[in-house]
mmCIF file of C-alpha atoms in Angstrom:
data_model
loop_
_atom_site.group_PDB
_atom_site.id
_atom_site.type_symbol
_atom_site.label_atom_id
_atom_site.label_comp_id
_atom_site.label_asym_id
_atom_site.label_seq_id
_atom_site.Cartn_x
_atom_site.Cartn_y
_atom_site.Cartn_z
ATOM 1 C CA UNK A 281 -46.397 8.121 5.891
ATOM 2 C CA UNK A 282 -47.710 5.604 3.417
ATOM 3 C CA UNK A 283 -44.457 4.233 1.952
ATOM 4 C CA UNK A 284 -40.921 3.294 2.939
ATOM 5 C CA UNK A 285 -38.086 3.128 0.414
ATOM 6 C CA UNK A 286 -34.843 1.165 0.780
ATOM 7 C CA UNK A 287 -31.841 1.099 -1.520
ATOM 8 C CA UNK A 288 -28.554 2.866 -1.986
ATOM 9 C CA UNK A 289 -25.222 2.671 -0.187
ATOM 10 C CA UNK A 290 -26.592 3.210 3.322
ATOM 11 C CA UNK A 291 -29.902 1.361 3.614
ATOM 12 C CA UNK A 292 -29.392 -1.451 1.065
ATOM 13 C CA UNK A 293 -25.911 -1.626 -0.481
ATOM 14 C CA UNK A 294 -25.937 -3.430 -3.820
ATOM 15 C CA UNK A 295 -29.378 -2.115 -4.771
ATOM 16 C CA UNK A 296 -30.337 1.063 -6.625
ATOM 17 C CA UNK A 297 -31.428 4.138 -4.692
ATOM 18 C CA UNK A 298 -35.088 3.651 -3.627
ATOM 19 C CA UNK A 299 -35.298 0.384 -5.584
ATOM 20 C CA UNK A 300 -37.236 -1.359 -2.807
ATOM 21 C CA UNK A 301 -40.485 0.433 -1.993
ATOM 22 C CA UNK A 302 -42.936 -1.036 0.521
ATOM 23 C CA UNK A 303 -45.520 -0.217 3.157
ATOM 24 C CA UNK A 304 -43.431 -1.829 5.964
ATOM 25 C CA UNK A 305 -39.845 -3.038 6.228
ATOM 26 C CA UNK A 306 -36.756 -3.509 8.355
ATOM 27 C CA UNK A 307 -33.032 -3.603 7.805
ATOM 28 C CA UNK A 308 -29.895 -4.829 9.522
ATOM 29 C CA UNK A 309 -26.151 -4.672 8.918
ATOM 30 C CA UNK A 310 -23.187 -6.544 10.404
ATOM 31 C CA UNK A 311 -19.695 -5.108 9.829
ATOM 32 C CA UNK A 312 -16.237 -6.152 10.987
ATOM 33 C CA UNK A 313 -13.330 -3.666 10.804
ATOM 34 C CA UNK A 314 -9.704 -4.777 10.673
ATOM 35 C CA UNK A 315 -6.596 -2.596 10.447
ATOM 36 C CA UNK A 316 -4.967 -3.700 7.180
ATOM 37 C CA UNK A 317 -1.758 -1.698 7.003
ATOM 38 C CA UNK A 318 0.131 1.192 8.562
ATOM 39 C CA UNK A 319 2.777 3.416 6.974
ATOM 40 C CA UNK A 320 4.910 6.032 8.702
ATOM 41 C CA UNK A 321 4.778 9.475 7.047
ATOM 42 C CA UNK A 322 7.857 11.590 7.936
ATOM 43 C CA UNK A 323 7.199 15.105 9.248
ATOM 44 C CA UNK A 324 10.825 16.270 9.437
ATOM 45 C CA UNK A 325 11.870 17.476 12.879
ATOM 46 C CA UNK A 326 8.388 16.803 14.302
ATOM 47 C CA UNK A 327 8.769 13.037 13.965
ATOM 48 C CA UNK A 328 6.590 10.618 12.047
ATOM 49 C CA UNK A 329 2.859 10.321 11.565
ATOM 50 C CA UNK A 330 1.290 6.854 11.278
ATOM 51 C CA UNK A 331 -1.084 6.631 8.309
ATOM 52 C CA UNK A 332 -3.090 3.430 7.993
ATOM 53 C CA UNK A 333 -5.918 1.752 6.193
ATOM 54 C CA UNK A 334 -8.815 -0.319 7.456
ATOM 55 C CA UNK A 335 -10.712 -3.070 5.637
ATOM 56 C CA UNK A 336 -14.385 -3.512 6.604
ATOM 57 C CA UNK A 337 -16.260 -6.518 5.147
ATOM 58 C CA UNK A 338 -20.005 -6.456 5.838
ATOM 59 C CA UNK A 339 -23.310 -8.192 5.223
ATOM 60 C CA UNK A 340 -26.667 -6.413 5.109
ATOM 61 C CA UNK A 341 -30.261 -7.516 4.735
ATOM 62 C CA UNK A 342 -33.545 -5.706 4.065
ATOM 63 C CA UNK A 343 -36.979 -7.207 4.659
ATOM 64 C CA UNK A 344 -40.006 -5.749 2.868
ATOM 65 C CA UNK A 345 -43.644 -6.647 3.508
ATOM 66 C CA UNK A 346 -45.186 -6.192 0.067
ATOM 67 C CA UNK A 347 -44.078 -3.923 -2.781
ATOM 68 C CA UNK A 348 -45.750 -0.692 -3.732
ATOM 69 C CA UNK A 349 -47.909 -0.722 -6.877
ATOM 70 C CA UNK A 350 -45.822 -0.442 -10.019
ATOM 71 C CA UNK A 351 -42.679 -2.094 -8.641
ATOM 72 C CA UNK A 352 -41.489 -5.330 -10.257
ATOM 73 C CA UNK A 353 -39.938 -6.897 -7.164
ATOM 74 C CA UNK A 354 -41.759 -9.203 -4.736
ATOM 75 C CA UNK A 355 -41.604 -8.692 -1.003
ATOM 76 C CA UNK A 356 -39.294 -10.670 1.241
ATOM 77 C CA UNK A 357 -35.600 -10.715 2.082
ATOM 78 C CA UNK A 358 -32.977 -8.787 0.074
ATOM 79 C CA UNK A 359 -29.447 -9.670 1.269
ATOM 80 C CA UNK A 360 -26.221 -8.033 0.156
ATOM 81 C CA UNK A 361 -22.502 -8.355 0.879
ATOM 82 C CA UNK A 362 -19.678 -5.908 0.435
ATOM 83 C CA UNK A 363 -16.340 -4.588 1.580
ATOM 84 C CA UNK A 364 -15.285 -1.100 2.577
ATOM 85 C CA UNK A 365 -11.821 0.466 2.644
ATOM 86 C CA UNK A 366 -11.249 3.336 5.086
ATOM 87 C CA UNK A 367 -8.255 5.596 4.407
ATOM 88 C CA UNK A 368 -6.791 8.949 5.455
ATOM 89 C CA UNK A 369 -7.277 8.500 9.219
ATOM 90 C CA UNK A 370 -10.602 6.683 8.624
ATOM 91 C CA UNK A 371 -12.105 9.837 7.096
ATOM 92 C CA UNK A 372 -12.542 8.642 3.493
ATOM 93 C CA UNK A 373 -14.422 5.391 2.783
ATOM 94 C CA UNK A 374 -14.702 3.422 -0.468
ATOM 95 C CA UNK A 375 -17.352 0.668 -0.700
ATOM 96 C CA UNK A 376 -18.020 -2.111 -3.199
ATOM 97 C CA UNK A 377 -21.201 -4.150 -2.667
ATOM 98 C CA UNK A 378 -23.347 -6.736 -4.422
ATOM 99 C CA UNK A 379 -27.089 -7.217 -3.949
ATOM 100 C CA UNK A 380 -27.784 -10.960 -3.931
ATOM 101 C CA UNK A 381 -31.472 -10.825 -4.968
ATOM 102 C CA UNK A 382 -32.329 -8.584 -7.961
ATOM 103 C CA UNK A 383 -29.282 -6.484 -7.050
ATOM 104 C CA UNK A 384 -26.135 -5.453 -8.874
ATOM 105 C CA UNK A 385 -22.585 -4.331 -8.185
ATOM 106 C CA UNK A 386 -22.376 -0.843 -6.686
ATOM 107 C CA UNK A 387 -19.440 1.414 -5.834
ATOM 108 C CA UNK A 388 -19.683 4.347 -3.434
ATOM 109 C CA UNK A 389 -17.419 6.936 -1.800
ATOM 110 C CA UNK A 390 -18.244 8.651 1.488
ATOM 111 C CA UNK A 391 -16.668 11.138 3.916
ATOM 112 C CA UNK A 392 -16.823 10.515 7.673
ATOM 113 C CA UNK A 393 -19.506 12.390 9.598
ATOM 114 C CA UNK A 394 -16.763 13.872 11.791
ATOM 115 C CA UNK A 395 -15.675 15.959 8.780
ATOM 116 C CA UNK A 396 -19.197 17.084 7.764
ATOM 117 C CA UNK A 397 -19.202 19.964 10.255
ATOM 118 C CA UNK A 398 -16.413 21.777 8.400
ATOM 119 C CA UNK A 399 -17.621 21.074 4.854
#
């Protein structure tokens, strides 16, 4: 393989999909999840079902060696910060992120991998 591409909601939140192309790179992500709220949903004679939401602020960074020919961005560090909101039993996730170096605001929606088997 002669090239590695970073960008998009998973590898580099806050940057466009495949925005960062290089011959060598690395990435890291630090996330903290905190239960934000819990609401009881009544199920009649079966009792109540707790439905909650989780807030997950995170920071991510991508390091690229040198850009591929034709790309306008220099190599180096590309940090980003964002926050995720997990709902519906932590199955549905909404993310908002900002790339801090040549990045922009991005919004993404994802379904938990636990649900992928039945989709």
